[in-house]
Each structure stands twice: as C-alpha cells, then as structure tokens.
CSV table of C-alpha atoms in Angstrom, one decimal:
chain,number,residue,atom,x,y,z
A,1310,UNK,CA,20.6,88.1,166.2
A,1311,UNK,CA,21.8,84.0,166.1
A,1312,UNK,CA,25.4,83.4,166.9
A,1313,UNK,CA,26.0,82.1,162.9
A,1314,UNK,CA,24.6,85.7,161.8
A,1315,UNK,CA,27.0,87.6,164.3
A,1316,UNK,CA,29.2,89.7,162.4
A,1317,UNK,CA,33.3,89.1,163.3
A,1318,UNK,CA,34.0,93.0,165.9
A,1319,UNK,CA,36.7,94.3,163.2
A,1320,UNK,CA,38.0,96.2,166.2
A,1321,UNK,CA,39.6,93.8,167.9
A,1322,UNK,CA,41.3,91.9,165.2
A,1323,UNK,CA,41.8,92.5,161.2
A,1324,UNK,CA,40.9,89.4,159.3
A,1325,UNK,CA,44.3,88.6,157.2
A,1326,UNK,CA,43.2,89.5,154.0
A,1327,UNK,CA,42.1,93.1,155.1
A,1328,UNK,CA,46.0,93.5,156.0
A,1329,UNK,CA,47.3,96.5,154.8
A,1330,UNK,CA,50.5,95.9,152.8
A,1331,UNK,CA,53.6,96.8,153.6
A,1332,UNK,CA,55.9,99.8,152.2
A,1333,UNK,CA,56.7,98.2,148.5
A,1334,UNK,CA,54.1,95.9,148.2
A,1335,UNK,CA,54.5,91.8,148.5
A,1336,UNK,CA,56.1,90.3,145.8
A,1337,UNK,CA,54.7,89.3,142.5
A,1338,UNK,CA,55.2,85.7,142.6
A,1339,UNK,CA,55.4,85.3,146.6
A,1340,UNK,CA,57.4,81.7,147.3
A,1341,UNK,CA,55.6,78.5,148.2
A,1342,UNK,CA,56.0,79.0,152.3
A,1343,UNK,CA,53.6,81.9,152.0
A,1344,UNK,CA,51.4,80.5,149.8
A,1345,UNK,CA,50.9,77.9,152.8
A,1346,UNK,CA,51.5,80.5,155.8
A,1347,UNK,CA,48.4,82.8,153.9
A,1348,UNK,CA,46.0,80.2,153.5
A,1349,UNK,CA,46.9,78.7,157.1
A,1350,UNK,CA,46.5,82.4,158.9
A,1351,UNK,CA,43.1,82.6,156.9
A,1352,UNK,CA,41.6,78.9,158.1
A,1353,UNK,CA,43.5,79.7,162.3
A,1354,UNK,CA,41.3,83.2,162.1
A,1355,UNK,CA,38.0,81.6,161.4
A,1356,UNK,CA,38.9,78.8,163.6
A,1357,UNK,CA,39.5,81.5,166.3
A,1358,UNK,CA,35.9,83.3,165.6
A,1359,UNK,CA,34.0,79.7,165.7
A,1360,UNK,CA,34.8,79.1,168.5
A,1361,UNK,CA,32.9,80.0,171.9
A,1362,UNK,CA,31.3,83.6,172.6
A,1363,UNK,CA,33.4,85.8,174.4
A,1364,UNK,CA,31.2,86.5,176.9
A,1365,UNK,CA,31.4,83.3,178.2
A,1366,UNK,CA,35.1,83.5,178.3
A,1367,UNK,CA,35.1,85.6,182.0
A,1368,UNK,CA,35.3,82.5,183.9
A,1369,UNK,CA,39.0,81.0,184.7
A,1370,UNK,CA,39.2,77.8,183.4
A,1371,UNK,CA,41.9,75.8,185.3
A,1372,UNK,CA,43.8,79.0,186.6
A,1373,UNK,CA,43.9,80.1,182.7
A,1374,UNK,CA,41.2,82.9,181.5
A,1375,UNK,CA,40.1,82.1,178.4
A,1376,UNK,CA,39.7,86.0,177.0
A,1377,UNK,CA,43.1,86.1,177.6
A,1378,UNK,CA,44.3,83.1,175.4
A,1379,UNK,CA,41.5,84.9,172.8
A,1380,UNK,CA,44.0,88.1,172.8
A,1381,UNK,CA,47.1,86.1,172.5
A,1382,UNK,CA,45.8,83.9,170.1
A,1383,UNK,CA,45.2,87.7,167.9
A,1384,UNK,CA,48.0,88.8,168.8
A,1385,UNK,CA,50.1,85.7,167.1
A,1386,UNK,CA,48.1,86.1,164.3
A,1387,UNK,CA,48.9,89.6,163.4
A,1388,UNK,CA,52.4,88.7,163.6
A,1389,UNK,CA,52.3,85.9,161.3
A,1390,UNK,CA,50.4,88.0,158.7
A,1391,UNK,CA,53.4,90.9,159.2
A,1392,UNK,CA,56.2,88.7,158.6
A,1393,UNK,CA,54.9,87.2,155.7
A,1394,UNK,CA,54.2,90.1,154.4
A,1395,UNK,CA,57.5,91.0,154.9
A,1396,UNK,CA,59.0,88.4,153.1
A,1397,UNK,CA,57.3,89.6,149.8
A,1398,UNK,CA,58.0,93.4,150.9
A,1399,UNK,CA,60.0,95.0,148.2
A,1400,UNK,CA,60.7,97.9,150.5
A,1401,UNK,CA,63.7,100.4,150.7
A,1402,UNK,CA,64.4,99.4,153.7
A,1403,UNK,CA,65.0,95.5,153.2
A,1404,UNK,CA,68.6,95.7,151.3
A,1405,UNK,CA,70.5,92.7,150.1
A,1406,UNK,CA,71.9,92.2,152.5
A,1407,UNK,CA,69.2,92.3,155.2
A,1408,UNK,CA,67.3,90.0,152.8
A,1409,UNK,CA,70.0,87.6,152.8
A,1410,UNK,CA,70.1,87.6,156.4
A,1411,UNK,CA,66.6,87.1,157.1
A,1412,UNK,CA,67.2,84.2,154.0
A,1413,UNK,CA,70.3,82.8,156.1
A,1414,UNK,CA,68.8,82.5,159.3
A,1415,UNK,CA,65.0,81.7,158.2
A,1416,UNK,CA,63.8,84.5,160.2
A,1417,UNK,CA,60.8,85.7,158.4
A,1418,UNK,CA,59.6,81.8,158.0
A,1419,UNK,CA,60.5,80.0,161.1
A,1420,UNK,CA,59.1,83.2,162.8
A,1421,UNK,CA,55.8,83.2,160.7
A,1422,UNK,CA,55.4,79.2,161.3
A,1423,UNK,CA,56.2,79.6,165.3
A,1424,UNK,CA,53.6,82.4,165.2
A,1425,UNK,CA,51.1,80.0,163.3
A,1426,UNK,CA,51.6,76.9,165.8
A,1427,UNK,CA,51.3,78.9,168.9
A,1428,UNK,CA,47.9,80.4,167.6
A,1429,UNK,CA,46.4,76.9,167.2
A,1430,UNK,CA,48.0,75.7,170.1
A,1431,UNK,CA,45.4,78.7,172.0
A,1432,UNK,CA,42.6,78.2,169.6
A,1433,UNK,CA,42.7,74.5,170.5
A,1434,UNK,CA,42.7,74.9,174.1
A,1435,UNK,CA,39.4,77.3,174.0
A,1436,UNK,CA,37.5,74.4,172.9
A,1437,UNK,CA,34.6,72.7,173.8
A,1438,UNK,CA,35.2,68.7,174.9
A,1439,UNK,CA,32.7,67.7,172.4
A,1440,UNK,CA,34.9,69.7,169.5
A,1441,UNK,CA,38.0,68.9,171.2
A,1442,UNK,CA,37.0,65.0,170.7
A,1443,UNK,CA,36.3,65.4,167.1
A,1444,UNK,CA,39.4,67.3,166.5
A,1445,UNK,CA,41.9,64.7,168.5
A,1446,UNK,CA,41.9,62.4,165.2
A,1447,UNK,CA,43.5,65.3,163.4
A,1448,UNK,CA,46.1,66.2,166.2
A,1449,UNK,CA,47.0,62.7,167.0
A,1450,UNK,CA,47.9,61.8,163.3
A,1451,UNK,CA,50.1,64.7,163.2
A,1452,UNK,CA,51.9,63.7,166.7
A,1453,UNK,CA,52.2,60.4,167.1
A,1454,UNK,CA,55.0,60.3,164.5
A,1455,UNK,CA,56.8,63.1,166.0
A,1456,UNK,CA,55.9,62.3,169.8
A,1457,UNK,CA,55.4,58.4,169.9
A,1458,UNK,CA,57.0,58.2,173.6
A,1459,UNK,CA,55.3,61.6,175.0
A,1460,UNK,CA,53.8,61.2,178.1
A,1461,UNK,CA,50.9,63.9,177.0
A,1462,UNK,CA,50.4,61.2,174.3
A,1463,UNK,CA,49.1,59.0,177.1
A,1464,UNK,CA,46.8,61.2,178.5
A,1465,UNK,CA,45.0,62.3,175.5
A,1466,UNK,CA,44.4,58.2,174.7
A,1467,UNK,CA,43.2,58.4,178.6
A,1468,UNK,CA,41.1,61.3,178.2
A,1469,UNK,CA,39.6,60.3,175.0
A,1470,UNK,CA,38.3,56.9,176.5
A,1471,UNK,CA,36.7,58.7,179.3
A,1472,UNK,CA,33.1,60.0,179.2
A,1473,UNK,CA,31.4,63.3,179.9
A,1474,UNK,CA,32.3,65.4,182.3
A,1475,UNK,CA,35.4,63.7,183.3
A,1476,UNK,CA,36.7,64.8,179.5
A,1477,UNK,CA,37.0,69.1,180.3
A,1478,UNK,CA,40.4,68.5,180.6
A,1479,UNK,CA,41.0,67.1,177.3
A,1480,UNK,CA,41.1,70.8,175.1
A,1481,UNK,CA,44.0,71.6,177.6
A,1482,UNK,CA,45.6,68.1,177.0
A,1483,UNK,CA,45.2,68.1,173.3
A,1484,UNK,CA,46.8,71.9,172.8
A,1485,UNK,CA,49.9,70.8,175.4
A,1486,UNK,CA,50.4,67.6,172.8
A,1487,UNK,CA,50.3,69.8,170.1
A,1488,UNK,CA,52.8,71.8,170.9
A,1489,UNK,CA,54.9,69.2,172.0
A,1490,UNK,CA,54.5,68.2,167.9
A,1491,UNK,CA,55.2,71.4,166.8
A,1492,UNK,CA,58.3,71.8,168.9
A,1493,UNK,CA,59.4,69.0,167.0
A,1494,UNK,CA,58.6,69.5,163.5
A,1495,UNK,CA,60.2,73.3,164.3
A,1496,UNK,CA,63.2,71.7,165.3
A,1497,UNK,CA,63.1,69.8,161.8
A,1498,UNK,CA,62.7,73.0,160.1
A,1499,UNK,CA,66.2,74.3,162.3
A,1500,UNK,CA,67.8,71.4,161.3
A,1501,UNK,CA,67.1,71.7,157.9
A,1502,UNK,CA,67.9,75.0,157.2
A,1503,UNK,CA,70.9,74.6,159.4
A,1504,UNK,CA,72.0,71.4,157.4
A,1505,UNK,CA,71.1,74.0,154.1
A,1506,UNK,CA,73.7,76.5,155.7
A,1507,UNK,CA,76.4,74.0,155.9
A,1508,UNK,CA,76.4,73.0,152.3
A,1509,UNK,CA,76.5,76.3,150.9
A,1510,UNK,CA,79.8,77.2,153.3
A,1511,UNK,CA,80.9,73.4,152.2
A,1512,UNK,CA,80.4,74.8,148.2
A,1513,UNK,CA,81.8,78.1,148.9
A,1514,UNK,CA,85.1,76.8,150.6
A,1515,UNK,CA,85.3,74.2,147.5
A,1516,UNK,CA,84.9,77.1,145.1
A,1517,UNK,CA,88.2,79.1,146.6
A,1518,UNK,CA,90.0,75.6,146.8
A,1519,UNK,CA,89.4,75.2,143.2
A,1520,UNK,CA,90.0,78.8,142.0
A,1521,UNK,CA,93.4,78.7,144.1
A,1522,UNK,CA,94.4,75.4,142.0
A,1523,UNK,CA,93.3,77.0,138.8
A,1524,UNK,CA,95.3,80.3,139.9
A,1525,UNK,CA,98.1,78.3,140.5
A,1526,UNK,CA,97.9,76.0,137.1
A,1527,UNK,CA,97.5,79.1,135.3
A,1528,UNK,CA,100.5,81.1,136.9
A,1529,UNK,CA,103.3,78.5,136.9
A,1530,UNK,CA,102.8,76.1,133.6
A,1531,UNK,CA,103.0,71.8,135.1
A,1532,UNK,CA,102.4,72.8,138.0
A,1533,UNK,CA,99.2,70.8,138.3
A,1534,UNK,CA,100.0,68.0,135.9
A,1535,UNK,CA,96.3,66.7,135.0
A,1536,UNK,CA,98.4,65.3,131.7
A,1537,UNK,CA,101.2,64.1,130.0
A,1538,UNK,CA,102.9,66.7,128.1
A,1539,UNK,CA,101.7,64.8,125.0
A,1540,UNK,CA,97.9,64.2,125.8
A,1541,UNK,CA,97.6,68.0,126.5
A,1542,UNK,CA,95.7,70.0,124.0
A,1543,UNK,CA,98.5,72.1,123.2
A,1544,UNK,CA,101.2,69.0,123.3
A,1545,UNK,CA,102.9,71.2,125.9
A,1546,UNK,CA,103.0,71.3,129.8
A,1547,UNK,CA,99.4,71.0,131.4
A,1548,UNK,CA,98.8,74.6,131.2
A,1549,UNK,CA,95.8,76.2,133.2
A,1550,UNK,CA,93.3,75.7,130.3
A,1551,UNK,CA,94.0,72.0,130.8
A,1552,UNK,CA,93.0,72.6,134.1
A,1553,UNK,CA,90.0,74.5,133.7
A,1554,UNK,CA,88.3,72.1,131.0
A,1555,UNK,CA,89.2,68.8,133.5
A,1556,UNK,CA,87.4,70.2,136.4
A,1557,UNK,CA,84.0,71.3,133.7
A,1558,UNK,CA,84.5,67.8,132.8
A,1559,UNK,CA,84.1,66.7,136.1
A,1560,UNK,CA,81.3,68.9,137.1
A,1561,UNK,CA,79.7,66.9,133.7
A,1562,UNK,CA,80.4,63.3,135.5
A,1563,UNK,CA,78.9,64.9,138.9
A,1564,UNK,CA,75.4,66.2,136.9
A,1565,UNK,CA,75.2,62.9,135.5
A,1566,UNK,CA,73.5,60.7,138.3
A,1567,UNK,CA,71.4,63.9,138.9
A,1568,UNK,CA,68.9,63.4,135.7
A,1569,UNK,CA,68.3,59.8,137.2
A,1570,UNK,CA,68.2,60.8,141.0
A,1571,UNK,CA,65.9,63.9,140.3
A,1572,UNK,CA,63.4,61.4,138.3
A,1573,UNK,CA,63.2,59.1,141.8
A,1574,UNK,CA,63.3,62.4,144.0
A,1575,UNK,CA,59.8,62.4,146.2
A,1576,UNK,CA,57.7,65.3,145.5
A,1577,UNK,CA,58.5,66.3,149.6
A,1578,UNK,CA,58.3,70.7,149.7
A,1579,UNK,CA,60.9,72.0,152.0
A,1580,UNK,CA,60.7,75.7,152.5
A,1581,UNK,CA,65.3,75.6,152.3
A,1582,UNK,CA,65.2,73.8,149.1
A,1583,UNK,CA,67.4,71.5,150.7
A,1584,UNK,CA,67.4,68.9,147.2
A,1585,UNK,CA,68.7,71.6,145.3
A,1586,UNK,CA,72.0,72.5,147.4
A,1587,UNK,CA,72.5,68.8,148.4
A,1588,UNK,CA,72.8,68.5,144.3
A,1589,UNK,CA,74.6,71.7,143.6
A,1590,UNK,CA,77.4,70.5,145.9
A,1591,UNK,CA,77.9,67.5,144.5
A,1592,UNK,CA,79.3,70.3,140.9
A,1593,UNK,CA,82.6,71.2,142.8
A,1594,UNK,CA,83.1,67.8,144.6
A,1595,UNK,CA,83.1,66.2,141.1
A,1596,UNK,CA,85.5,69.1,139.9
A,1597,UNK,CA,87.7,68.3,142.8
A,1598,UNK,CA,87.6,64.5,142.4
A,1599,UNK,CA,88.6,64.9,138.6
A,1600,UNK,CA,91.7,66.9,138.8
A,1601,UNK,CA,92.8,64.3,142.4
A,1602,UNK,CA,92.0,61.8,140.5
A,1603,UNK,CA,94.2,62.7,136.9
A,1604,UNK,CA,96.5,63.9,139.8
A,1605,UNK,CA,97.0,60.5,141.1
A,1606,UNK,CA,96.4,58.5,138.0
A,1607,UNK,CA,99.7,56.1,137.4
A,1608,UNK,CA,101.1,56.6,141.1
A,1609,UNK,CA,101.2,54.5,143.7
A,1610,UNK,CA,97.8,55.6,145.5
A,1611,UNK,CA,96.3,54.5,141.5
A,1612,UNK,CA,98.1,51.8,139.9
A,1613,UNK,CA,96.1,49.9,138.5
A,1614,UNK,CA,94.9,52.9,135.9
A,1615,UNK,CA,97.5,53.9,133.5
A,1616,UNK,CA,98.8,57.5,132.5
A,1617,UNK,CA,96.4,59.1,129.8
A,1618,UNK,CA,97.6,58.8,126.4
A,1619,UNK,CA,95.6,61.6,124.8
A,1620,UNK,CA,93.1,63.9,125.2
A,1621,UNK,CA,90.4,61.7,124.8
A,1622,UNK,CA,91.8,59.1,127.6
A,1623,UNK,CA,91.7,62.4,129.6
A,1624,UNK,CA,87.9,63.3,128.9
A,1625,UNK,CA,87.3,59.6,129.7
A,1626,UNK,CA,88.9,59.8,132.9
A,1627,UNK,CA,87.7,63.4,134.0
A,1628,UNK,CA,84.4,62.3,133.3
A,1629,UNK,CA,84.3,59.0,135.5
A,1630,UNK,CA,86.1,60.7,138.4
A,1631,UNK,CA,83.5,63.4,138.3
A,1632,UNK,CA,80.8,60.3,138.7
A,1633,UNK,CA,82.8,58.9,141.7
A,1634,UNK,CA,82.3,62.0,144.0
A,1635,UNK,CA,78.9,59.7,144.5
A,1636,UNK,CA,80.7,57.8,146.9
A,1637,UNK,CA,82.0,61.0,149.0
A,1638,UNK,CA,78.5,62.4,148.9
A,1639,UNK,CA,76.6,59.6,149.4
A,1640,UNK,CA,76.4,60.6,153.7
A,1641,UNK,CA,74.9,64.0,152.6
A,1642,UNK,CA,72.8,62.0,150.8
A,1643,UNK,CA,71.7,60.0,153.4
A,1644,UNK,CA,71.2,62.9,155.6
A,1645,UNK,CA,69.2,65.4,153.4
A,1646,UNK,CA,67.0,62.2,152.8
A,1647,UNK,CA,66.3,61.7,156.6
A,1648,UNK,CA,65.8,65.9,156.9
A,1649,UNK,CA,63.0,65.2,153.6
A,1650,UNK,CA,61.3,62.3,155.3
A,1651,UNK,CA,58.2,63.4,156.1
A,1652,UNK,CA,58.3,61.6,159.9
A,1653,UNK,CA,61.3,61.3,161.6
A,1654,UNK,CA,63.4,58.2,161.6
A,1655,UNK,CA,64.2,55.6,165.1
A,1656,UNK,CA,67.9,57.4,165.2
A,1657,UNK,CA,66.5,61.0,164.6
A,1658,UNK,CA,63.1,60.3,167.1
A,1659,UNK,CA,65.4,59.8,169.6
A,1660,UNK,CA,67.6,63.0,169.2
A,1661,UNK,CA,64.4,65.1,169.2
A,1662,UNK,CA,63.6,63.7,172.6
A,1663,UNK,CA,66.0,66.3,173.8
A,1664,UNK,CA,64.2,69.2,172.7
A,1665,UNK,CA,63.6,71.7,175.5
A,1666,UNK,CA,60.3,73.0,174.2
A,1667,UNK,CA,58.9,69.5,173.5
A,1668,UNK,CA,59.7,68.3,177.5
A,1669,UNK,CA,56.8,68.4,179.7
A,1670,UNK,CA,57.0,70.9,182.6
A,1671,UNK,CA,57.9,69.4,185.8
C-alpha cells in the first residue's frame, strides 16, 4: 500500500473533529478565537501526518528522537482541542464565576494558542531540509517583525544560502526561530489582555467614584453645585437629579468622537476585544469630566467660561466637557493602538527583547 493511501493509526491520536464533546456541549455560536484555534488544530494534525513515516523516526537526530517530538507534538494537540472545547462547554461544572475567571485571566485561550505554537514548533522540526526550505518563506514573514535582531534569524538566512547536505540543520533552526516568534506574539496576547484587565478595574473604580458623588448630591441638596440655583430644572438647589442628567450628558459628549473613531477603526481581531473597553471607558471619564468641569466653571481654575445661566447653557457645557475627556484618554489611545498593530512598534520591539522564552539558550 503507497504512503498517500496509508490510512492515519486512529490509535494513537484522534483527529480533532472526532473529539468527543464535553459534558454540556460547545456553545452555539462559539467566539471568533475558536473559530481560528479549530481550523488551526485541523491544518497542525494533517501537517503532523504528512510528514515522514514513523518508522524512520528510530534514529536520534541531533541528540533529539524524532518519535518522541511525534508524541509530544499529539500530545499538545489533544490539549488544544480540550480547552477549546471547554470554552464552549456549557457544563454544570463551569459556574460564573469559574467562567469569569478563566475570561479574566485568558486561560482557556492563551492555553489553547500556547498548545497550538508548541505543536508546530515539533511538526516543523520533523521536517525534511527540502520541506523545511520551502516552508522558511512562511516562517520568516511571520518572524522577522517580531524577531528582527534574533540571532536564530541569522542562522536560518545562513542555512538557507547553504547547499545540500550542509542544510539538515535548518528544520531544527527554523522550529527554534519560531518559537522565538511565538514567544513574542504570546507576550502580545499577555499584554493585551493584561492592558484589557486594567481598563475594566479603571471603569469600575470610576463607576463607585461616580455613584458616591451621586449618593452624596442626592442625600445633602447643593452639595454638588453643577448649577446656579436658577439654571436648575427645578429653580432650586442642584439637587441629585441635576446631578444625574449632567453626568448622562457627559457620557453623550464622550460617545460622540466614537461614531467617527469606530468608522477609521482597522478591521484588526483581538481575541480581548480590547477596542471595545478602550471605548467604554472613555462613558465614565466623560461623566466625570462634566460634573469637574460645571464644578469648576466661573472659579479661578475656569475663568475664562462664565456661570451657566440656564439649563440649556448647562446641556451645552455638560456636553463639551464630556468631549474633552479625549484629551485625558488620548495615552490609552495610543497604547490600545500599539497593542492592535499588527507588528510591534521600535519602542515596543525593544521591550520584547526581554522575554525569557524568546532568549536563546546559552
């Protein structure tokens, strides 16, 4: 029977979409990162069985045996098809708040895209030379963004411009590369999420400021003046409705610029959905920066803007100092756009130099 006709031995690995599902079943409408991870897992697995027999795996190969990469390389498959399954799982056991742990931390995808690397990384490294040549085009215009100062990057160029036999070492050389790229764009990934994390604590402490400044407009009457007794609704003391309507007013200044920034937003996927929480913190910044800003309206820290002489100056105001929180949030900006990019910047290239899984071994 030809090699092409052999049959994949089922015993020694399942092929992912034979994997029996979870407790509960994946979810309906799985999100985009599994979408990727599945098809991924299904193009790694027929990598793995295209490449060479196993029988001709016995032989150490540089102090490595290639069977043995062959296992691992199964191994990390298997456990990228569990977890995402388990991100879809709707079972018993994965509560809220497990869920929102494994959400928190990006367990379930940083694990299933580790899993995914490492696999290639073996696959690669049981190639043939001649395969390995073909495949460095694809490797090298993934790396050299992420890597451009790597030493390894050096010796795959080397390797590639030398000729049979003295290229055997390059399938080693390309899968050391490529990890050194992956270590990297995994990094990215921490950084993301972690940057992700940060906002939402940043929103949440926002939220309790704001509520304790409504609490407090609403239990002592001027106690937040946001008015003039006269340009209140009620032509009374700024009372905590007053309150309440400037800071949804200023939420309205801060969605805004978002119509406009969301229509020159790339179409870059990020598993964190990292554009939508750098633009839902910008709601209660604008809150914030409308009730400061009616706050200090006609004081010394504002003169030039006089006091509000009805409810309409008031919606005026509110409004623009809602728009102005684009000035406090234009670093978060900056950084979510860096995180987006889809190759790191000079500044950022230089910080992932330090990555301990991306240095060569000694």
């Amino acid at each position: 029977m030809s090699e092409a006709s052999r049959k994949p031995d089922h015993d020694d690995h399942e092929n992912p979409g034979d994997q029996p599902h979870l407790p509960g079943g994946p979810a309906q409408r799985p999100n985009t990162w599994q979408h990727r991870a599945k098809v991924r897992l299904c193009v790694l697995w027929h990598e793995l069985d295209s490449v060479c027999r196993e029988a001709d795996e016995t032989n150490c190969v540089g102090g490595v045996r290639a069977s043995e990469q062959r296992v691992g390389a199964r191994c990390l498959l298997r456990r990228a098809a569990t977890l995402i399954e388990s991100a879809g799982s709707h079972s018993k056991e994965r509560t809220f708040l497990r869920r929102f742990m494994s959400w928190w931390h990006g367990e379930l995808y940083e694990g299933a895209l580790q899993c995914l690397h490492e696999a290639e990384v073996l696959i690669v490294s049981l190639y043939e030379p001649c395969r390995a040549r073909r495949h460095a085009n694809s490797v090298l215009a993934t790396v050299r963004p992420l890597c451009p100062t790597d030493p390894r990057l050096k010796a795959v160029d080397d390797l590639l411009a030398a000729e049979p036999p003295h290229d055997r070492e390059l399938p080693a050389a390309l899968a050391e590369l490529l990890e050194a790229g992956y270590a990297v764009e995994e990094e990215r990934a921490v950084r993301s999420r972690n940057f992700r994390n940060r906002l939402i604590r940043a929103g949440f402490i926002l939220l309790v400021v704001l509520g304790a400044v409504l609490g407090a407009a609403y239990g002592v009457s001027g106690s937040v003046p946001v008015c003039e007794k006269k340009a209140c609704l009620g032509g009374h003391a700024p009372s905590g409705e007053d309150t309440g309507l400037v800071m949804l007013l200023g939420m309205l200044g801060a969605a805004l610029p978002m119509a406009g920034r969301l229509q020159r937003m790339g179409g870059s996927w990020n598993p964190y959905s990292l554009p939508f929480w750098q633009e839902m913190i910008k709601l209660p910044i604008g809150a914030l920066t409308a009730v400061t800003g009616l706050l200090l309206v006609g004081t010394d820290w504002l003169p030039l803007l006089a006091k509000a002489a009805n409810w309409g100056d008031i919606v005026a105001y509110a409004v623009v100092f809602g728009v102005v929180q684009l000035a406090l949030t234009h670093t978060i900006d900056t950084r979510a756009e860096k995180l987006l990019a889809a190759d790191p910047d000079a500044d950022e290239a230089k910080q992932l130099e330090n990555v301990p899984s991306k240095k060569p071994a000694a």
